[in-house]
PDB file of C-alpha atoms and ligand atoms in Angstrom:
ATOM      1  CA  MET A   1       0.039  -0.022  -0.218  1.00 44.00           C
ATOM      2  CA  THR A   2       1.328   3.931  -1.065  1.00 47.00           C
ATOM      3  CA  THR A   3       0.506   6.466   1.290  1.00 61.00           C
ATOM      4  CA  THR A   4      -1.581   8.366  -1.232  1.00 88.00           C
ATOM      5  CA  GLN A   5      -3.868   4.454  -1.715  1.00 97.00           C
ATOM      6  CA  LYS A   6      -7.184   5.792  -0.753  1.00 98.00           C
ATOM      7  CA  THR A   7      -8.954   3.306   1.214  1.00 98.00           C
ATOM      8  CA  ALA A   8     -12.991   2.579   0.417  1.00 99.00           C
ATOM      9  CA  LEU A   9     -15.852   0.151   2.685  1.00 99.00           C
ATOM     10  CA  VAL A  10     -18.283  -0.557   0.924  1.00 99.00           C
ATOM     11  CA  THR A  11     -21.213  -2.613   3.088  1.00 99.00           C
ATOM     12  CA  GLY A  12     -23.035  -5.743   1.840  1.00 98.00           C
ATOM     13  CA  ALA A  13     -20.210  -5.602  -1.224  1.00 99.00           C
ATOM     14  CA  ASN A  14     -20.341  -9.600  -1.029  1.00 98.00           C
ATOM     15  CA  LYS A  15     -23.053  -9.574  -4.201  1.00 98.00           C
ATOM     16  CA  GLY A  16     -24.858  -7.079  -6.266  1.00 98.00           C
ATOM     17  CA  ILE A  17     -23.804  -3.558  -6.830  1.00 98.00           C
ATOM     18  CA  GLY A  18     -22.052  -3.873  -3.795  1.00 98.00           C
ATOM     19  CA  TYR A  19     -19.475  -5.798  -5.199  1.00 99.00           C
ATOM     20  CA  ALA A  20     -19.869  -4.018  -8.383  1.00 99.00           C
ATOM     21  CA  ILE A  21     -18.730  -1.187  -6.773  1.00 99.00           C
ATOM     22  CA  ALA A  22     -15.729  -2.252  -4.600  1.00 99.00           C
ATOM     23  CA  GLU A  23     -15.052  -3.255  -8.565  1.00 98.00           C
ATOM     24  CA  ALA A  24     -14.616  -0.753  -9.478  1.00 98.00           C
ATOM     25  CA  LEU A  25     -13.096   1.493  -6.631  1.00 98.00           C
ATOM     26  CA  GLY A  26     -10.452  -0.932  -6.547  1.00 98.00           C
ATOM     27  CA  ARG A  27      -9.705  -0.804 -10.426  1.00 98.00           C
ATOM     28  CA  LEU A  28      -9.318   2.741  -9.653  1.00 98.00           C
ATOM     29  CA  GLY A  29      -6.422   2.334  -7.500  1.00 98.00           C
ATOM     30  CA  HIS A  30      -8.244   1.945  -3.958  1.00 98.00           C
ATOM     31  CA  ARG A  31      -8.068  -0.876  -1.304  1.00 98.00           C
ATOM     32  CA  VAL A  32     -11.439  -1.696  -0.774  1.00 98.00           C
ATOM     33  CA  VAL A  33     -12.597  -3.382   2.064  1.00 98.00           C
ATOM     34  CA  LEU A  34     -16.146  -5.745   1.615  1.00 99.00           C
ATOM     35  CA  GLY A  35     -17.698  -5.380   4.491  1.00 99.00           C
ATOM     36  CA  ALA A  36     -20.325  -8.822   4.726  1.00 98.00           C
ATOM     37  CA  ARG A  37     -22.290  -9.818   7.043  1.00 98.00           C
ATOM     38  CA  ASP A  38     -20.840 -13.720   6.344  1.00 98.00           C
ATOM     39  CA  ASP A  39     -17.975 -14.802   6.488  1.00 98.00           C
ATOM     40  CA  ALA A  40     -17.298 -16.978   3.904  1.00 98.00           C
ATOM     41  CA  ALA A  41     -19.599 -15.271   1.551  1.00 98.00           C
ATOM     42  CA  GLY A  42     -17.455 -11.786   2.031  1.00 98.00           C
ATOM     43  CA  ALA A  43     -14.185 -13.360   2.055  1.00 98.00           C
ATOM     44  CA  ASP A  44     -15.213 -15.624  -1.569  1.00 98.00           C
ATOM     45  CA  ALA A  45     -15.729 -11.925  -2.147  1.00 99.00           C
ATOM     46  CA  ALA A  46     -12.550 -10.166  -1.622  1.00 99.00           C
ATOM     47  CA  ALA A  47     -10.089 -13.561  -3.585  1.00 98.00           C
ATOM     48  CA  ARG A  48     -12.763 -13.187  -6.473  1.00 98.00           C
ATOM     49  CA  LEU A  49     -10.832  -9.336  -6.352  1.00 98.00           C
ATOM     50  CA  VAL A  50      -7.444 -10.111  -5.138  1.00 98.00           C
ATOM     51  CA  ALA A  51      -7.650 -13.095  -8.052  1.00 98.00           C
ATOM     52  CA  GLN A  52      -7.602  -9.356 -10.380  1.00 98.00           C
ATOM     53  CA  GLY A  53      -4.701  -7.731  -9.036  1.00 98.00           C
ATOM     54  CA  ILE A  54      -7.094  -5.439  -6.296  1.00 98.00           C
ATOM     55  CA  ASP A  55      -6.384  -4.948  -3.405  1.00 98.00           C
ATOM     56  CA  ALA A  56      -9.073  -5.878  -1.315  1.00 98.00           C
ATOM     57  CA  SER A  57     -10.368  -7.965   1.731  1.00 98.00           C
ATOM     58  CA  ALA A  58     -12.782  -9.037   3.620  1.00 98.00           C
ATOM     59  CA  LEU A  59     -15.191  -7.409   7.152  1.00 98.00           C
ATOM     60  CA  ARG A  60     -17.557  -9.021   9.463  1.00 98.00           C
ATOM     61  CA  LEU A  61     -19.941  -6.365   9.018  1.00 98.00           C
ATOM     62  CA  ASP A  62     -23.850  -6.701   9.847  1.00 99.00           C
ATOM     63  CA  VAL A  63     -25.566  -4.033   9.448  1.00 99.00           C
ATOM     64  CA  THR A  64     -28.652  -3.804  12.034  1.00 98.00           C
ATOM     65  CA  SER A  65     -26.077  -5.110  14.667  1.00 98.00           C
ATOM     66  CA  ASP A  66     -25.065  -2.277  17.124  1.00 98.00           C
ATOM     67  CA  ALA A  67     -22.021  -4.757  18.273  1.00 98.00           C
ATOM     68  CA  SER A  68     -21.194  -5.993  14.614  1.00 98.00           C
ATOM     69  CA  VAL A  69     -20.591  -2.307  13.002  1.00 98.00           C
ATOM     70  CA  ALA A  70     -18.785  -1.710  16.856  1.00 98.00           C
ATOM     71  CA  ALA A  71     -16.272  -4.481  15.874  1.00 98.00           C
ATOM     72  CA  ALA A  72     -16.096  -4.201  11.890  1.00 98.00           C
ATOM     73  CA  ALA A  73     -15.162  -0.153  13.668  1.00 98.00           C
ATOM     74  CA  GLY A  74     -12.373  -1.275  16.095  1.00 98.00           C
ATOM     75  CA  GLU A  75     -10.767  -3.745  13.784  1.00 98.00           C
ATOM     76  CA  LEU A  76     -10.724  -1.053  10.822  1.00 98.00           C
ATOM     77  CA  ALA A  77      -8.895   1.159  12.507  1.00 98.00           C
ATOM     78  CA  ASP A  78      -6.453  -1.806  12.922  1.00 98.00           C
ATOM     79  CA  ARG A  79      -6.078  -2.554   9.429  1.00 96.00           C
ATOM     80  CA  VAL A  80      -5.732   0.944   7.838  1.00 95.00           C
ATOM     81  CA  GLY A  81      -6.558   3.781  10.311  1.00 95.00           C
ATOM     82  CA  THR A  82      -7.652   5.435   8.034  1.00 98.00           C
ATOM     83  CA  LEU A  83     -11.159   5.771   6.132  1.00 98.00           C
ATOM     84  CA  ASP A  84     -11.326   7.567   2.266  1.00 98.00           C
ATOM     85  CA  VAL A  85     -15.111   6.463   1.283  1.00 99.00           C
ATOM     86  CA  LEU A  86     -18.200   4.666   3.175  1.00 99.00           C
ATOM     87  CA  VAL A  87     -20.747   3.259   0.215  1.00 99.00           C
ATOM     88  CA  ASN A  88     -23.401   2.445   2.546  1.00 99.00           C
ATOM     89  CA  ASN A  89     -24.458  -0.166   0.195  1.00 98.00           C
ATOM     90  CA  ALA A  90     -26.664  -2.837   1.619  1.00 98.00           C
ATOM     91  CA  GLY A  91     -30.176  -2.842   1.398  1.00 98.00           C
ATOM     92  CA  VAL A  92     -32.813  -5.603   2.081  1.00 98.00           C
ATOM     93  CA  SER A  93     -36.703  -4.845   0.443  1.00 96.00           C
ATOM     94  CA  GLY A  94     -38.664  -6.788   2.483  1.00 96.00           C
ATOM     95  CA  ALA A  95     -41.219  -9.516   1.371  1.00 93.00           C
ATOM     96  CA  PHE A  96     -43.276  -8.145  -1.729  1.00 89.00           C
ATOM     97  CA  ASP A  97     -46.053  -9.723  -3.853  1.00 86.00           C
ATOM     98  CA  PRO A  98     -43.648 -11.144  -6.321  1.00 77.00           C
ATOM     99  CA  VAL A  99     -46.357 -10.639  -9.431  1.00 83.00           C
ATOM    100  CA  THR A 100     -46.777  -7.229  -9.166  1.00 85.00           C
ATOM    101  CA  TRP A 101     -43.465  -6.464  -6.807  1.00 83.00           C
ATOM    102  CA  GLY A 102     -46.883  -4.585  -4.828  1.00 92.00           C
ATOM    103  CA  GLN A 103     -46.276  -3.681  -0.738  1.00 96.00           C
ATOM    104  CA  ASP A 104     -50.393  -2.709   0.095  1.00 95.00           C
ATOM    105  CA  PRO A 105     -49.490  -0.213   2.824  1.00 96.00           C
ATOM    106  CA  THR A 106     -53.420  -0.746   4.468  1.00 96.00           C
ATOM    107  CA  THR A 107     -52.395  -4.567   5.192  1.00 94.00           C
ATOM    108  CA  ILE A 108     -48.253  -3.327   6.018  1.00 93.00           C
ATOM    109  CA  ASP A 109     -46.590  -5.410   8.607  1.00 93.00           C
ATOM    110  CA  LEU A 110     -44.893  -3.888  10.755  1.00 96.00           C
ATOM    111  CA  ASP A 111     -42.045  -6.393  11.559  1.00 96.00           C
ATOM    112  CA  VAL A 112     -41.418  -6.100   8.280  1.00 96.00           C
ATOM    113  CA  LEU A 113     -41.054  -2.585   8.430  1.00 98.00           C
ATOM    114  CA  ARG A 114     -39.025  -1.433  11.862  1.00 98.00           C
ATOM    115  CA  GLY A 115     -36.453  -4.532   9.622  1.00 98.00           C
ATOM    116  CA  VAL A 116     -35.981  -2.845   6.458  1.00 98.00           C
ATOM    117  CA  VAL A 117     -35.615  -0.268   8.322  1.00 98.00           C
ATOM    118  CA  ASP A 118     -33.338  -0.961  10.659  1.00 98.00           C
ATOM    119  CA  THR A 119     -31.291  -2.262   7.947  1.00 98.00           C
ATOM    120  CA  ASN A 120     -32.048   0.758   5.084  1.00 98.00           C
ATOM    121  CA  VAL A 121     -31.736   3.676   7.079  1.00 99.00           C
ATOM    122  CA  TYR A 122     -30.514   2.919  11.032  1.00 99.00           C
ATOM    123  CA  GLY A 123     -27.942   0.129   8.924  1.00 99.00           C
ATOM    124  CA  VAL A 124     -26.883   3.421   7.735  1.00 99.00           C
ATOM    125  CA  ILE A 125     -26.821   5.925  10.386  1.00 99.00           C
ATOM    126  CA  ARG A 126     -25.256   2.648  12.613  1.00 98.00           C
ATOM    127  CA  VAL A 127     -22.400   2.821  10.452  1.00 99.00           C
ATOM    128  CA  THR A 128     -21.405   6.298   9.648  1.00 99.00           C
ATOM    129  CA  ASN A 129     -20.930   7.108  13.120  1.00 98.00           C
ATOM    130  CA  ALA A 130     -19.377   3.944  14.104  1.00 98.00           C
ATOM    131  CA  MET A 131     -16.712   4.904  11.046  1.00 98.00           C
ATOM    132  CA  LEU A 132     -17.007   9.108  11.260  1.00 98.00           C
ATOM    133  CA  PRO A 133     -13.559   9.003  13.581  1.00 98.00           C
ATOM    134  CA  LEU A 134     -12.152   7.169  10.782  1.00 98.00           C
ATOM    135  CA  LEU A 135     -13.311   8.774   7.493  1.00 98.00           C
ATOM    136  CA  ARG A 136     -12.362  12.676   9.252  1.00 98.00           C
ATOM    137  CA  ARG A 137      -8.802  11.828   9.014  1.00 98.00           C
ATOM    138  CA  SER A 138      -8.999  11.932   5.324  1.00 98.00           C
ATOM    139  CA  ASP A 139      -8.155  14.431   3.243  1.00 98.00           C
ATOM    140  CA  ALA A 140     -11.372  13.906   1.522  1.00 98.00           C
ATOM    141  CA  PRO A 141     -14.193  11.691   3.509  1.00 98.00           C
ATOM    142  CA  ARG A 142     -16.919  11.140   0.636  1.00 99.00           C
ATOM    143  CA  ILE A 143     -20.008   8.841   1.802  1.00 99.00           C
ATOM    144  CA  VAL A 144     -22.298   7.389  -0.701  1.00 99.00           C
ATOM    145  CA  ASN A 145     -26.597   6.422   0.603  1.00 99.00           C
ATOM    146  CA  THR A 146     -27.242   3.436  -1.924  1.00 98.00           C
ATOM    147  CA  SER A 147     -31.119   4.948  -2.551  1.00 98.00           C
ATOM    148  CA  SER A 148     -33.667   4.460  -4.892  1.00 98.00           C
ATOM    149  CA  SER A 149     -35.341   6.261  -7.233  1.00 98.00           C
ATOM    150  CA  MET A 150     -38.549   4.498  -5.720  1.00 97.00           C
ATOM    151  CA  GLY A 151     -38.147   6.219  -2.889  1.00 98.00           C
ATOM    152  CA  SER A 152     -38.269   9.806  -4.799  1.00 98.00           C
ATOM    153  CA  LEU A 153     -41.976  11.279  -3.657  1.00 98.00           C
ATOM    154  CA  GLY A 154     -41.213  13.775  -7.440  1.00 98.00           C
ATOM    155  CA  ARG A 155     -41.227  10.535  -9.036  1.00 97.00           C
ATOM    156  CA  GLN A 156     -43.029   7.195  -7.835  1.00 97.00           C
ATOM    157  CA  PRO A 157     -42.177   4.711  -9.923  1.00 95.00           C
ATOM    158  CA  GLY A 158     -42.779   1.633 -10.633  1.00 92.00           C
ATOM    159  CA  PRO A 159     -45.287  -0.881  -7.930  1.00 94.00           C
ATOM    160  CA  VAL A 160     -47.042   0.657  -4.379  1.00 97.00           C
ATOM    161  CA  MET A 161     -43.760  -0.543  -2.445  1.00 97.00           C
ATOM    162  CA  ALA A 162     -44.763   0.754   0.940  1.00 97.00           C
ATOM    163  CA  VAL A 163     -42.352  -0.521   2.777  1.00 98.00           C
ATOM    164  CA  TYR A 164     -39.307  -0.528   0.472  1.00 98.00           C
ATOM    165  CA  SER A 165     -39.858   3.102  -0.663  1.00 98.00           C
ATOM    166  CA  SER A 166     -40.739   4.577   1.918  1.00 98.00           C
ATOM    167  CA  SER A 167     -37.556   3.262   3.710  1.00 98.00           C
ATOM    168  CA  LYS A 168     -35.159   4.625   1.073  1.00 98.00           C
ATOM    169  CA  THR A 169     -37.490   8.001   1.253  1.00 98.00           C
ATOM    170  CA  PHE A 170     -36.481   7.947   5.077  1.00 98.00           C
ATOM    171  CA  LEU A 171     -32.281   7.180   4.058  1.00 99.00           C
ATOM    172  CA  ASN A 172     -32.748   9.971   1.167  1.00 98.00           C
ATOM    173  CA  GLY A 173     -33.946  12.675   3.894  1.00 98.00           C
ATOM    174  CA  VAL A 174     -30.976  11.017   6.454  1.00 98.00           C
ATOM    175  CA  THR A 175     -28.657  11.598   4.122  1.00 99.00           C
ATOM    176  CA  VAL A 176     -29.933  15.269   3.745  1.00 98.00           C
ATOM    177  CA  GLN A 177     -29.221  16.165   7.513  1.00 98.00           C
ATOM    178  CA  TYR A 178     -26.548  13.852   7.465  1.00 99.00           C
ATOM    179  CA  ALA A 179     -24.928  17.296   4.201  1.00 98.00           C
ATOM    180  CA  ARG A 180     -26.256  19.753   6.431  1.00 98.00           C
ATOM    181  CA  ALA A 181     -23.775  18.811   9.684  1.00 98.00           C
ATOM    182  CA  PHE A 182     -20.538  18.286   7.885  1.00 98.00           C
ATOM    183  CA  ALA A 183     -21.943  21.845   5.474  1.00 98.00           C
ATOM    184  CA  ASP A 184     -17.892  23.645   7.100  1.00 96.00           C
ATOM    185  CA  THR A 185     -16.283  20.497   6.353  1.00 98.00           C
ATOM    186  CA  PRO A 186     -14.641  18.526   4.362  1.00 98.00           C
ATOM    187  CA  VAL A 187     -16.803  15.782   4.563  1.00 98.00           C
ATOM    188  CA  ILE A 188     -19.238  15.028   1.604  1.00 99.00           C
ATOM    189  CA  VAL A 189     -22.322  12.928   1.778  1.00 99.00           C
ATOM    190  CA  ASN A 190     -24.815  12.232  -0.987  1.00 99.00           C
ATOM    191  CA  ALA A 191     -27.085   9.678  -2.504  1.00 99.00           C
ATOM    192  CA  ALA A 192     -27.171   7.426  -5.148  1.00 99.00           C
ATOM    193  CA  CYS A 193     -29.669   5.384  -7.198  1.00 98.00           C
ATOM    194  CA  PRO A 194     -28.012   2.622  -9.052  1.00 98.00           C
ATOM    195  CA  GLY A 195     -31.194   2.273 -11.280  1.00 97.00           C
ATOM    196  CA  LEU A 196     -32.965  -1.346 -12.375  1.00 96.00           C
ATOM    197  CA  VAL A 197     -30.193  -3.509 -11.606  1.00 97.00           C
ATOM    198  CA  ALA A 198     -30.545  -7.097 -11.977  1.00 96.00           C
ATOM    199  CA  THR A 199     -29.563  -8.868  -8.577  1.00 97.00           C
ATOM    200  CA  ASP A 200     -30.092 -11.164  -6.100  1.00 94.00           C
ATOM    201  CA  PHE A 201     -32.461  -8.803  -4.606  1.00 94.00           C
ATOM    202  CA  ASN A 202     -35.252  -8.218  -7.757  1.00 91.00           C
ATOM    203  CA  GLY A 203     -34.999 -12.221  -8.782  1.00 89.00           C
ATOM    204  CA  PHE A 204     -32.616 -10.644 -11.912  1.00 93.00           C
ATOM    205  CA  ALA A 205     -35.218  -9.252 -13.200  1.00 91.00           C
ATOM    206  CA  GLY A 206     -33.700  -5.440 -13.780  1.00 92.00           C
ATOM    207  CA  ASP A 207     -32.601  -4.153 -17.104  1.00 95.00           C
ATOM    208  CA  ARG A 208     -28.753  -3.420 -15.563  1.00 98.00           C
ATOM    209  CA  THR A 209     -25.807  -4.488 -15.273  1.00 98.00           C
ATOM    210  CA  PRO A 210     -24.215  -4.173 -11.003  1.00 98.00           C
ATOM    211  CA  GLU A 211     -21.358  -2.859 -13.402  1.00 98.00           C
ATOM    212  CA  GLN A 212     -23.577   0.075 -14.423  1.00 98.00           C
ATOM    213  CA  GLY A 213     -25.313   0.399 -11.318  1.00 98.00           C
ATOM    214  CA  ALA A 214     -22.340   0.808  -9.835  1.00 98.00           C
ATOM    215  CA  ALA A 215     -21.311   4.289 -11.403  1.00 98.00           C
ATOM    216  CA  THR A 216     -23.365   6.398 -10.266  1.00 98.00           C
ATOM    217  CA  ALA A 217     -21.383   5.177  -6.253  1.00 98.00           C
ATOM    218  CA  VAL A 218     -18.215   5.007  -8.495  1.00 98.00           C
ATOM    219  CA  ARG A 219     -18.595   8.889  -9.528  1.00 98.00           C
ATOM    220  CA  LEU A 220     -19.377  10.406  -6.242  1.00 98.00           C
ATOM    221  CA  ALA A 221     -17.262   8.319  -3.625  1.00 98.00           C
ATOM    222  CA  THR A 222     -14.972  10.040  -6.565  1.00 98.00           C
ATOM    223  CA  LEU A 223     -15.726  13.697  -5.594  1.00 98.00           C
ATOM    224  CA  PRO A 224     -13.699  16.531  -6.178  1.00 98.00           C
ATOM    225  CA  ASP A 225     -13.526  18.457  -2.610  1.00 98.00           C
ATOM    226  CA  ASP A 226     -15.938  21.286  -4.920  1.00 98.00           C
ATOM    227  CA  GLY A 227     -18.215  18.719  -5.400  1.00 98.00           C
ATOM    228  CA  PRO A 228     -21.977  18.733  -4.743  1.00 98.00           C
ATOM    229  CA  ARG A 229     -23.267  17.523  -1.641  1.00 98.00           C
ATOM    230  CA  GLY A 230     -26.253  16.250  -0.502  1.00 98.00           C
ATOM    231  CA  GLY A 231     -27.833  15.566  -3.343  1.00 98.00           C
ATOM    232  CA  PHE A 232     -29.792  12.432  -4.771  1.00 98.00           C
ATOM    233  CA  PHE A 233     -27.665  11.208  -8.055  1.00 98.00           C
ATOM    234  CA  GLU A 234     -28.152   9.092 -10.779  1.00 98.00           C
ATOM    235  CA  ASP A 235     -26.417   8.269 -14.202  1.00 97.00           C
ATOM    236  CA  ASP A 236     -28.518  11.203 -16.255  1.00 90.00           C
ATOM    237  CA  GLY A 237     -28.500  13.352 -13.174  1.00 96.00           C
ATOM    238  CA  VAL A 238     -30.176  14.549 -10.392  1.00 98.00           C
ATOM    239  CA  VAL A 239     -33.420  12.665  -8.603  1.00 98.00           C
ATOM    240  CA  PRO A 240     -36.214  15.002  -7.524  1.00 98.00           C
ATOM    241  CA  TRP A 241     -36.092  14.270  -4.012  1.00 98.00           C
TER     242      TRP A 241
HETATM  243  P1  NAP B   1     -28.359  -8.022  -3.462  1.00 57.58           P
HETATM  244  O1  NAP B   1     -27.619  -8.353  -4.449  1.00 57.58           O
HETATM  245  O2  NAP B   1     -29.748  -8.500  -2.606  1.00 57.58           O
HETATM  246  O3  NAP B   1     -27.271  -6.909  -2.279  1.00 57.58           O
HETATM  247  C1  NAP B   1     -27.623  -6.721  -1.037  1.00 57.58           C
HETATM  248  C2  NAP B   1     -26.229  -6.903  -0.299  1.00 57.58           C
HETATM  249  O4  NAP B   1     -26.726  -6.040   1.150  1.00 57.58           O
HETATM  250  C3  NAP B   1     -26.164  -9.043   0.182  1.00 57.58           C
HETATM  251  O5  NAP B   1     -24.786  -7.953   0.442  1.00 57.58           O
HETATM  252  C4  NAP B   1     -26.775  -8.143   0.947  1.00 57.58           C
HETATM  253  O6  NAP B   1     -25.455  -9.525   1.846  1.00 57.58           O
HETATM  254  C5  NAP B   1     -26.415  -7.330   2.268  1.00 57.58           C
HETATM  255  N1  NAP B   1     -26.906  -7.001   3.127  1.00 57.58           N
HETATM  256  C6  NAP B   1     -28.215  -7.032   3.171  1.00 57.58           C
HETATM  257  N2  NAP B   1     -28.873  -7.299   5.021  1.00 57.58           N
HETATM  258  C7  NAP B   1     -27.342  -7.164   4.995  1.00 57.58           C
HETATM  259  C8  NAP B   1     -27.171  -6.510   6.484  1.00 57.58           C
HETATM  260  N3  NAP B   1     -28.062  -6.547   7.328  1.00 57.58           N
HETATM  261  N4  NAP B   1     -25.675  -6.331   7.088  1.00 57.58           N
HETATM  262  C9  NAP B   1     -24.653  -6.403   5.944  1.00 57.58           C
HETATM  263  N5  NAP B   1     -25.022  -6.434   4.526  1.00 57.58           N
HETATM  264  C10 NAP B   1     -26.335  -6.401   4.043  1.00 57.58           C
HETATM  265  O7  NAP B   1     -28.902  -6.029  -3.872  1.00 57.58           O
HETATM  266  P2  NAP B   1     -28.979  -5.444  -4.684  1.00 57.58           P
HETATM  267  O8  NAP B   1     -29.385  -4.872  -5.486  1.00 57.58           O
HETATM  268  O9  NAP B   1     -27.488  -5.208  -5.217  1.00 57.58           O
HETATM  269  O10 NAP B   1     -28.569  -4.044  -3.409  1.00 57.58           O
HETATM  270  C11 NAP B   1     -27.937  -2.717  -3.246  1.00 57.58           C
HETATM  271  C12 NAP B   1     -28.140  -1.918  -2.764  1.00 57.58           C
HETATM  272  O11 NAP B   1     -29.348  -1.178  -4.290  1.00 57.58           O
HETATM  273  C13 NAP B   1     -29.453  -1.342  -1.587  1.00 57.58           C
HETATM  274  O12 NAP B   1     -29.567  -1.007  -0.510  1.00 57.58           O
HETATM  275  C14 NAP B   1     -30.298  -1.862  -3.023  1.00 57.58           C
HETATM  276  O13 NAP B   1     -31.636  -0.977  -1.729  1.00 57.58           O
HETATM  277  C15 NAP B   1     -29.917  -1.347  -4.033  1.00 57.58           C
HETATM  278  N6  NAP B   1     -30.983  -1.120  -5.211  1.00 57.58           N
HETATM  279  C16 NAP B   1     -30.741  -1.914  -5.841  1.00 57.58           C
HETATM  280  C17 NAP B   1     -31.564  -1.652  -7.262  1.00 57.58           C
HETATM  281  C18 NAP B   1     -31.889  -2.727  -7.745  1.00 57.58           C
HETATM  282  O14 NAP B   1     -31.747  -2.801  -9.326  1.00 57.58           O
HETATM  283  N7  NAP B   1     -30.923  -3.878  -8.121  1.00 57.58           N
HETATM  284  C19 NAP B   1     -31.908   0.101  -7.846  1.00 57.58           C
HETATM  285  C20 NAP B   1     -31.759   0.501  -6.776  1.00 57.58           C
HETATM  286  C21 NAP B   1     -31.335   0.480  -5.258  1.00 57.58           C
HETATM  287  P3  NAP B   1     -26.022 -11.270   1.957  1.00 57.58           P
HETATM  288  O15 NAP B   1     -25.641 -11.609   0.559  1.00 57.58           O
HETATM  289  O16 NAP B   1     -25.833 -12.438   3.565  1.00 57.58           O
HETATM  290  O17 NAP B   1     -27.625 -11.090   1.831  1.00 57.58           O
END
């Protein structure tokens, strides 16, 4: 590792869009740490990147567990000391109708909602706050929250997904508040929409590849110091809130 090499942590990086983000950042020369809640899956994903010549390693990280997140932050402090990029990518949809993709608010299961919010929103807050001391040691810290246009109140695309879409709307709101809190600091935080990507998440129904889905997050993870703050972006530009 050279002293100028940047370190990036991607949560939920053992597969799908998270893996593609780690791969792309690795190819840009970042040292990538793949957060994964399953040790074997994380190690396997990291090995595939190492085989490509990427500086990659796995880190046990369940974003819903305070203990796991605290342990991961401690481990990362020992391993790298400084974190330049955090991509909060881990996410779940909650059960939905496999035909309509619907999540009906009138019959919503509050336990499912709690679980999805715990991962997609509280998980982001948990990980961000735990990693912040390491990020503050970087000259140019970048945080990217993987959101979705499904959470856009202005766009409201696709089926009614009362659980998943609402969690991403919540995440967008949290992203804006972090950006406001970081306004006078070098920490830049934004939200990224990957588009509809073929992954386990949707039974591989998306029309985009994980590599295409990773592109906006990678751009936001490598923004210059005068880059945008507190925004919501996709390939074509800004997603309406
Ligand atoms: P995916 O292939 O299902 O990957 C999700 C990743 O999140 C997996 O690595 C999964 O780990 C991890 N994860 C879930 N819960 C976790 C937890 N508690 N702790 C740590 N990791 C956890 O889905 P994906 O499509 O790549 O989704 C990645 C992100 O993109 C999500 O935030 C999703 O909402 C967002 N997104 C996806 C699409 C799309 O079309 N695919 C569109 C818009 C936004 P396991 O392997 O252990 O389950």
